[in-house]
PDB file of C-alpha atoms in Angstrom:
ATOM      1  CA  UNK A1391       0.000   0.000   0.000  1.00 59.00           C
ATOM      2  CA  UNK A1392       1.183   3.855  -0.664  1.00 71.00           C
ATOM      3  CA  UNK A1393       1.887   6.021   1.792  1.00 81.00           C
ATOM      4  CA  UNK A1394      -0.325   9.360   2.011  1.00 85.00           C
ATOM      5  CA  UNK A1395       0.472  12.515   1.284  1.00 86.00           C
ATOM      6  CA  UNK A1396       1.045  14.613   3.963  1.00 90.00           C
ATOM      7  CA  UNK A1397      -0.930  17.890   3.869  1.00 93.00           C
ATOM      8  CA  UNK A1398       0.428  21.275   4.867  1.00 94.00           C
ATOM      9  CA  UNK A1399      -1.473  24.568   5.692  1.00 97.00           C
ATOM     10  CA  UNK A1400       0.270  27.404   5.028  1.00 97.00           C
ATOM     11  CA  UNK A1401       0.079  31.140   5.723  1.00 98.00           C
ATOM     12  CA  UNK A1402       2.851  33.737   4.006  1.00 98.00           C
ATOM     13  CA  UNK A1403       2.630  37.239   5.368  1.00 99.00           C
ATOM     14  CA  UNK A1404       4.105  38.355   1.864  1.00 98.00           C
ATOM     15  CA  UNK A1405       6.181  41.762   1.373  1.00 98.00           C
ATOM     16  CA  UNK A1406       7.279  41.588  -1.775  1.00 96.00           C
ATOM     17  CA  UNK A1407       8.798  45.233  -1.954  1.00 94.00           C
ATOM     18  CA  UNK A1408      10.686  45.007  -5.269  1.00 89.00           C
ATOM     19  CA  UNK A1409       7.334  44.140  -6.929  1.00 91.00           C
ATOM     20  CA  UNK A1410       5.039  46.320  -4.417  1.00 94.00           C
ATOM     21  CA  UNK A1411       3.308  43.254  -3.607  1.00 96.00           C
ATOM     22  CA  UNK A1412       2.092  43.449  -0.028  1.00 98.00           C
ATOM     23  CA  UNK A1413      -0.321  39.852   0.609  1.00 97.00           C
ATOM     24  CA  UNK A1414      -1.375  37.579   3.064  1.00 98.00           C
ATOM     25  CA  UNK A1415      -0.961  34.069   0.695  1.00 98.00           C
ATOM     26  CA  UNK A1416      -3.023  30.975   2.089  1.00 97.00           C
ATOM     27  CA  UNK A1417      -2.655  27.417   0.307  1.00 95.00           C
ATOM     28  CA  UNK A1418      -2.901  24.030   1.645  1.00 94.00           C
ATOM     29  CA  UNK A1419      -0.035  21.722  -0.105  1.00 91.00           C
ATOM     30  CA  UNK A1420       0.058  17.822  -0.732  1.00 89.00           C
ATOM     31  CA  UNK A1421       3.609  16.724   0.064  1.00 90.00           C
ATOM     32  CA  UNK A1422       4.597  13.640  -2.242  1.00 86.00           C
ATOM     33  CA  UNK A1423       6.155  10.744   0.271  1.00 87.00           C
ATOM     34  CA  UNK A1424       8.521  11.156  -2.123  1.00 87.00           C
ATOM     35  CA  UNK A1425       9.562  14.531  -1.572  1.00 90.00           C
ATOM     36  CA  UNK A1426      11.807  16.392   0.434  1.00 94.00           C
ATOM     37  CA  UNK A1427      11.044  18.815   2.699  1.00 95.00           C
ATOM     38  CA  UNK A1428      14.027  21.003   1.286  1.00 97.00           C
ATOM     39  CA  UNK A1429      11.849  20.633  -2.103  1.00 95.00           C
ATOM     40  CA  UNK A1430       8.371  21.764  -0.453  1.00 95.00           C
ATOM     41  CA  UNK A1431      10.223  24.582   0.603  1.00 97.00           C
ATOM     42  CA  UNK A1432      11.316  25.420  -2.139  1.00 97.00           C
ATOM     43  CA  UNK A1433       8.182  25.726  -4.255  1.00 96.00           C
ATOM     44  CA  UNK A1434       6.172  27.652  -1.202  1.00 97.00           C
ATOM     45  CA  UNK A1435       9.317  30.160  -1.837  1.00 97.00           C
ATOM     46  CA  UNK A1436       8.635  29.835  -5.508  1.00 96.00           C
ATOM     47  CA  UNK A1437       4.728  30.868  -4.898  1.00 97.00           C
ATOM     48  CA  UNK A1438       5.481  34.137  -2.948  1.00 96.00           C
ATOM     49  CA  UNK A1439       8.253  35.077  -5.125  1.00 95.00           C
ATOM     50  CA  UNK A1440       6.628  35.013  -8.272  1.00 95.00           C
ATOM     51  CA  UNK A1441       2.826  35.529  -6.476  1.00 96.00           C
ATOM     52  CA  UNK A1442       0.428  36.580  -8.975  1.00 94.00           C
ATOM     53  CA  UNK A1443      -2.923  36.164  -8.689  1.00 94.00           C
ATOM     54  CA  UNK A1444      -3.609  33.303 -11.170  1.00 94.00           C
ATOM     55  CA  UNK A1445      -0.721  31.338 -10.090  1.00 95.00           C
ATOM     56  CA  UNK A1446      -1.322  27.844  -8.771  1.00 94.00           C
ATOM     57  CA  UNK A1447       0.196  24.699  -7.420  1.00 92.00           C
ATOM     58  CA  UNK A1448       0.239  22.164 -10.160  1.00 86.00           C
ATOM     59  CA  UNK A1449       0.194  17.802  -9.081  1.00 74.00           C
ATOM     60  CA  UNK A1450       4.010  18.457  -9.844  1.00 64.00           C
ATOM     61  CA  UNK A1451       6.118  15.175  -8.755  1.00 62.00           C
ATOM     62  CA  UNK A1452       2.507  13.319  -9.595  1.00 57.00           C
ATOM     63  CA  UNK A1453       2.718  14.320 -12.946  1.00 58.00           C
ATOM     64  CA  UNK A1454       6.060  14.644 -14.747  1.00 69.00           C
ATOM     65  CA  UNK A1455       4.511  16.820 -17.524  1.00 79.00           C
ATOM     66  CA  UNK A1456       3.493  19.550 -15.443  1.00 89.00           C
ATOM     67  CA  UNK A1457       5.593  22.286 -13.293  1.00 95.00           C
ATOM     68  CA  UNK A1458       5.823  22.947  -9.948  1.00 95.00           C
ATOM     69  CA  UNK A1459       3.729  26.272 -10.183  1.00 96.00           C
ATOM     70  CA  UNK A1460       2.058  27.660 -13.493  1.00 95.00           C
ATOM     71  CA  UNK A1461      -0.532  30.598 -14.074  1.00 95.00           C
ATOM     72  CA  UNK A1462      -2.906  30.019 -16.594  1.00 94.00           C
ATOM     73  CA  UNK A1463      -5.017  32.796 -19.088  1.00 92.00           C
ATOM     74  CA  UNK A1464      -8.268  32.888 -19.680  1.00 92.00           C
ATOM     75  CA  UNK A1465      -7.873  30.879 -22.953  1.00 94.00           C
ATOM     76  CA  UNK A1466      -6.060  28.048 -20.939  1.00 91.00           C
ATOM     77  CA  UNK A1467      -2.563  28.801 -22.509  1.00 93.00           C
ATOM     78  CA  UNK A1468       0.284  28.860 -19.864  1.00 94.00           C
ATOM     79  CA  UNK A1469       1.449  32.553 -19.054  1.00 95.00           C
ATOM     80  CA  UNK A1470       4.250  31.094 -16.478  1.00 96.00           C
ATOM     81  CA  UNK A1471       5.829  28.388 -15.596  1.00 96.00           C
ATOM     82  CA  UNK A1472       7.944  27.898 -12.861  1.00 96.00           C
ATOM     83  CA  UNK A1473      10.064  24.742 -12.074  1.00 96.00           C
ATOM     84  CA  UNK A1474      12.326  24.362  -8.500  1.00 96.00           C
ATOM     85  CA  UNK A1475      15.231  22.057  -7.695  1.00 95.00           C
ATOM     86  CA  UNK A1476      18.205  20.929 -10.682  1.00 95.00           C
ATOM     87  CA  UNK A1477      16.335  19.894 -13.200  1.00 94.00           C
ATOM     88  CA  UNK A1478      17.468  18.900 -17.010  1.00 94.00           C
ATOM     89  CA  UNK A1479      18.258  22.173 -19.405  1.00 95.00           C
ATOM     90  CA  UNK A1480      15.964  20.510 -21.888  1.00 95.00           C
ATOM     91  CA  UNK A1481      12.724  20.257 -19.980  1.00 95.00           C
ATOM     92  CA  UNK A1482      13.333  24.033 -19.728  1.00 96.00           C
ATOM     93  CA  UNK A1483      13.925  25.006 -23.069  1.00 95.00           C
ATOM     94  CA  UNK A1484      10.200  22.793 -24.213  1.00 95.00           C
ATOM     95  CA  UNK A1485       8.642  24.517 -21.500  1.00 95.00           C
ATOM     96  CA  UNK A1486       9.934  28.022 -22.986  1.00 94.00           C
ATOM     97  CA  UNK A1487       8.635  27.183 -26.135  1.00 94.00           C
ATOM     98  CA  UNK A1488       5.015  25.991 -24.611  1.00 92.00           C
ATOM     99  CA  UNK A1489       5.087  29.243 -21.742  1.00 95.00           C
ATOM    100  CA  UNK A1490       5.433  32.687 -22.148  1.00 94.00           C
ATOM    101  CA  UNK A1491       8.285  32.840 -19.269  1.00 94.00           C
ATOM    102  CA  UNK A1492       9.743  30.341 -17.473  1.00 95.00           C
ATOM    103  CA  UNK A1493      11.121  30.601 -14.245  1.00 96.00           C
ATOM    104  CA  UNK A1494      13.344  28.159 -12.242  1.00 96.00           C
ATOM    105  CA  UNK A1495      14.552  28.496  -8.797  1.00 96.00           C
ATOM    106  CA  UNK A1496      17.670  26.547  -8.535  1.00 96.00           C
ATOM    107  CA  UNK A1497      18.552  25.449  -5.547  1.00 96.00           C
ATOM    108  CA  UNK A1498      20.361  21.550  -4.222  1.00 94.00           C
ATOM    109  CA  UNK A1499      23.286  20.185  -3.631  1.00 94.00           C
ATOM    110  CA  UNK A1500      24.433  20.114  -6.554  1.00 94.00           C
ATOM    111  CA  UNK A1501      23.317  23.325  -7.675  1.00 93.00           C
ATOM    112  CA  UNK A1502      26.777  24.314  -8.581  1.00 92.00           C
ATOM    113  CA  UNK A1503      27.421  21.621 -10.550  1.00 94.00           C
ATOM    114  CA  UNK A1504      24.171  22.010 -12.504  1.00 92.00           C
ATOM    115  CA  UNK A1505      25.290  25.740 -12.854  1.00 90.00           C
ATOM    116  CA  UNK A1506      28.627  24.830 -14.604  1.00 91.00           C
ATOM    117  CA  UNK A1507      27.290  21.710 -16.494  1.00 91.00           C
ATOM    118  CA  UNK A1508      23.726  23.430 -17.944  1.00 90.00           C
ATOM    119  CA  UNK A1509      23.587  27.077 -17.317  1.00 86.00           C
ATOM    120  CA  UNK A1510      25.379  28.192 -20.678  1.00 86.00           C
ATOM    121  CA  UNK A1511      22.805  25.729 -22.457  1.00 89.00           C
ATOM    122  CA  UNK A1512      19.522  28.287 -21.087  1.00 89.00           C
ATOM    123  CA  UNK A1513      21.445  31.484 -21.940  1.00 83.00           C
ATOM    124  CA  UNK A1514      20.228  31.910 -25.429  1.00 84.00           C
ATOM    125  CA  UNK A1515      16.527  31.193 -24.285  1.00 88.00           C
ATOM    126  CA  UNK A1516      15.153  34.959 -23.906  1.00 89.00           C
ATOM    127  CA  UNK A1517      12.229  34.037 -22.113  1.00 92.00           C
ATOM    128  CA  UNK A1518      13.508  31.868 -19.272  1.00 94.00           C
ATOM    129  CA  UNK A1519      15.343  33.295 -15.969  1.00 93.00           C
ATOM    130  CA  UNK A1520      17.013  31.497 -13.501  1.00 94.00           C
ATOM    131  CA  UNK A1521      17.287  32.216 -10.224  1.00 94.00           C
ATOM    132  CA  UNK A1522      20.002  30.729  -7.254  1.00 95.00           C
ATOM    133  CA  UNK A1523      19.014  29.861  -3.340  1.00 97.00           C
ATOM    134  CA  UNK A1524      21.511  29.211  -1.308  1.00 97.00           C
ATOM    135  CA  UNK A1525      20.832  25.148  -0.037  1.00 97.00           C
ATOM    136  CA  UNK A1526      22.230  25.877   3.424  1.00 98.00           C
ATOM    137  CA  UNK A1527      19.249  28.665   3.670  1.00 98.00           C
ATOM    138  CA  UNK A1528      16.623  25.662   2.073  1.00 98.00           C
ATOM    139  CA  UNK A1529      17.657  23.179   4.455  1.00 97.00           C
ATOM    140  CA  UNK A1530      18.146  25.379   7.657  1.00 97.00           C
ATOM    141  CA  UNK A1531      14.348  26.646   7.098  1.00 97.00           C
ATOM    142  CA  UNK A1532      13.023  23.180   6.450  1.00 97.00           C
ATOM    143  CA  UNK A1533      13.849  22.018   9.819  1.00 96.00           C
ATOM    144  CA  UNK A1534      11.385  24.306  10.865  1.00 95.00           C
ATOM    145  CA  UNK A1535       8.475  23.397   8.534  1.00 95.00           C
ATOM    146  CA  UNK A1536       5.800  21.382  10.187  1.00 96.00           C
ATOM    147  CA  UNK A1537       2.105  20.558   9.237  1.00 96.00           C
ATOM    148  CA  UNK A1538       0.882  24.244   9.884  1.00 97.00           C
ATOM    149  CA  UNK A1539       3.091  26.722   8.295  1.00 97.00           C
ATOM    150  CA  UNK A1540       3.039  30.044   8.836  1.00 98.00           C
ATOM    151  CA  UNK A1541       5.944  32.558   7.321  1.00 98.00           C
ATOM    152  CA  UNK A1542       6.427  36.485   7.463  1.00 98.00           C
ATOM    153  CA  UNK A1543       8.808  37.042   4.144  1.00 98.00           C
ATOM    154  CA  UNK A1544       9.865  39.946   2.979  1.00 98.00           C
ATOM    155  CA  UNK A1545      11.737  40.557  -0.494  1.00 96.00           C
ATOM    156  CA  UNK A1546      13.612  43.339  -1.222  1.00 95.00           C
ATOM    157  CA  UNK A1547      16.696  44.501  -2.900  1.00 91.00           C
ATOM    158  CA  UNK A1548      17.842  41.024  -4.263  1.00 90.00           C
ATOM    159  CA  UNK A1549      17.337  39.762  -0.424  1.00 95.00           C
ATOM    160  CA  UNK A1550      15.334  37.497   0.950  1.00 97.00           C
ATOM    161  CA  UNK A1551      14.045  37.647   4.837  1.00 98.00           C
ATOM    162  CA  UNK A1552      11.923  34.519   6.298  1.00 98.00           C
ATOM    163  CA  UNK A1553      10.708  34.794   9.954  1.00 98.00           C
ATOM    164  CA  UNK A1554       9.484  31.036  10.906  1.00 94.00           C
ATOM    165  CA  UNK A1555       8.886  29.517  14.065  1.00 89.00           C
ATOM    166  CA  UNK A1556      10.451  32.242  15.578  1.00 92.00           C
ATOM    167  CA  UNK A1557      13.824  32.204  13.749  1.00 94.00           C
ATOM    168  CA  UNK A1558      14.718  35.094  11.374  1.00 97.00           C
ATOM    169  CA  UNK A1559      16.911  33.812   8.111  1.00 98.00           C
ATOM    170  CA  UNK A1560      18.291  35.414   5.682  1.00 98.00           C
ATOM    171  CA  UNK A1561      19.593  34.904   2.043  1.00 97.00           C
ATOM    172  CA  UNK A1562      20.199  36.827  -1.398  1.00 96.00           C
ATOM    173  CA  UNK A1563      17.952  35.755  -4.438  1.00 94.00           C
ATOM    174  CA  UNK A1564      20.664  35.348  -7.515  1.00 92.00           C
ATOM    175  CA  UNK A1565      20.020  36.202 -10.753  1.00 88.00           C
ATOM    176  CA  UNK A1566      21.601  33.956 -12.551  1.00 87.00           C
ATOM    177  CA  UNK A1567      20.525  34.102 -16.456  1.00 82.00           C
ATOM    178  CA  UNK A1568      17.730  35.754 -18.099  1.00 69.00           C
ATOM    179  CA  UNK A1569      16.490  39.390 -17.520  1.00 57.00           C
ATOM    180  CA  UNK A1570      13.110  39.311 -16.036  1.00 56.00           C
ATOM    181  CA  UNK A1571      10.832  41.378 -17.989  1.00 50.00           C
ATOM    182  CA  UNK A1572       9.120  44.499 -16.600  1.00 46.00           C
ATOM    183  CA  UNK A1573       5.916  42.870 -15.186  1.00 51.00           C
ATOM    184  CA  UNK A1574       7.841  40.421 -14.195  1.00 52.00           C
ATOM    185  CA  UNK A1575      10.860  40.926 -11.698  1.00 54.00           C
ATOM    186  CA  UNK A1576      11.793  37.687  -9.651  1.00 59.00           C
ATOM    187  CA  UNK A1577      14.400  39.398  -8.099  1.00 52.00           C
ATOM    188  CA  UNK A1578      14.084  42.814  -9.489  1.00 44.00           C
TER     189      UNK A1578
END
């Protein structure tokens, strides 16, 4: 028999100054068994960065087609698509080619490696934009994460701040290929 998702309520006091987004985000989120915690974290971080109204929490590791987050128009075409982790250079460039913009937030052990190995490959793709999180940041917060979330984050000037559980962290957002267009600055 599987095992069950675990469910997670969350509640993001969101300053997103760079933007002049100023929110109070609510979602409820279906952890995979096979999922980290370092990963959840990583695509809550991915909702309140790029926050816009339409954008929504796809199945993601339930459905290999799909992102992690995507907003949607009216006529069903994807306006965004946003992917978190190391994933492969190529599922990024079809996804550029299906989405108007394409946003990953890179972030894993490995990250660096994935940055020497694939980076170069995106950097002709006008339309994606990656951005870097420091692990040790991803994996410090995650020991704090339990069933009921509830984060005060504020984003401004490139930095990040996240107040959980009673611990303030801190990290810088890095731009690391693709300009973000003018309605859409993940960092500005």
């Amino acid at each position: 028999m599987a095992l069950p998702s675990t469910i997670h309520r969350v509640v993001v006091q969101l300053s997103h100054v760079d933007r002049g987004i100023y929110e109070t985000l609510q979602a409820t989120l279906a952890r995979h068994p096979s999922e980290t915690t370092q990963r959840l974290v990583l695509r809550l971080l991915a909702y309140a960065i790029c926050f816009e109204p339409e954008l929504s929490f796809s199945k993601g590791i339930c459905a290999g087609d799909e992102p992690d987050l995507w907003s949607k128009g009216p006529d069903g075409r994807v306006k965004l698509w946003i992917e978190v982790g190391t994933p492969e250079p190529e599922r990024l460039l079809k996804a550029s080619r299906h989405a108007e913009h394409v946003v990953l937030l890179a972030s894993g052990p490995n990250r660096f490696r994935w940055d020497e190995l694939y980076r170069g490959k995106l950097a002709d793709a006008a339309n994606i934009q990656v951005i870097g999180v420091d692990y040790a940041f991803i994996s410090q917060v995650a020991t704090e994460v339990e069933r009921t979330i509830v984060w005060e984050l504020t984003i401004t000037g490139g930095s990040l701040y996240l107040t959980s559980a009673g611990q303030t962290h801190e990290t810088a957002l890095e731009s690391l290929t693709g300009a973000p267009t003018p309605d859409r600055r993940f960092p500005r």
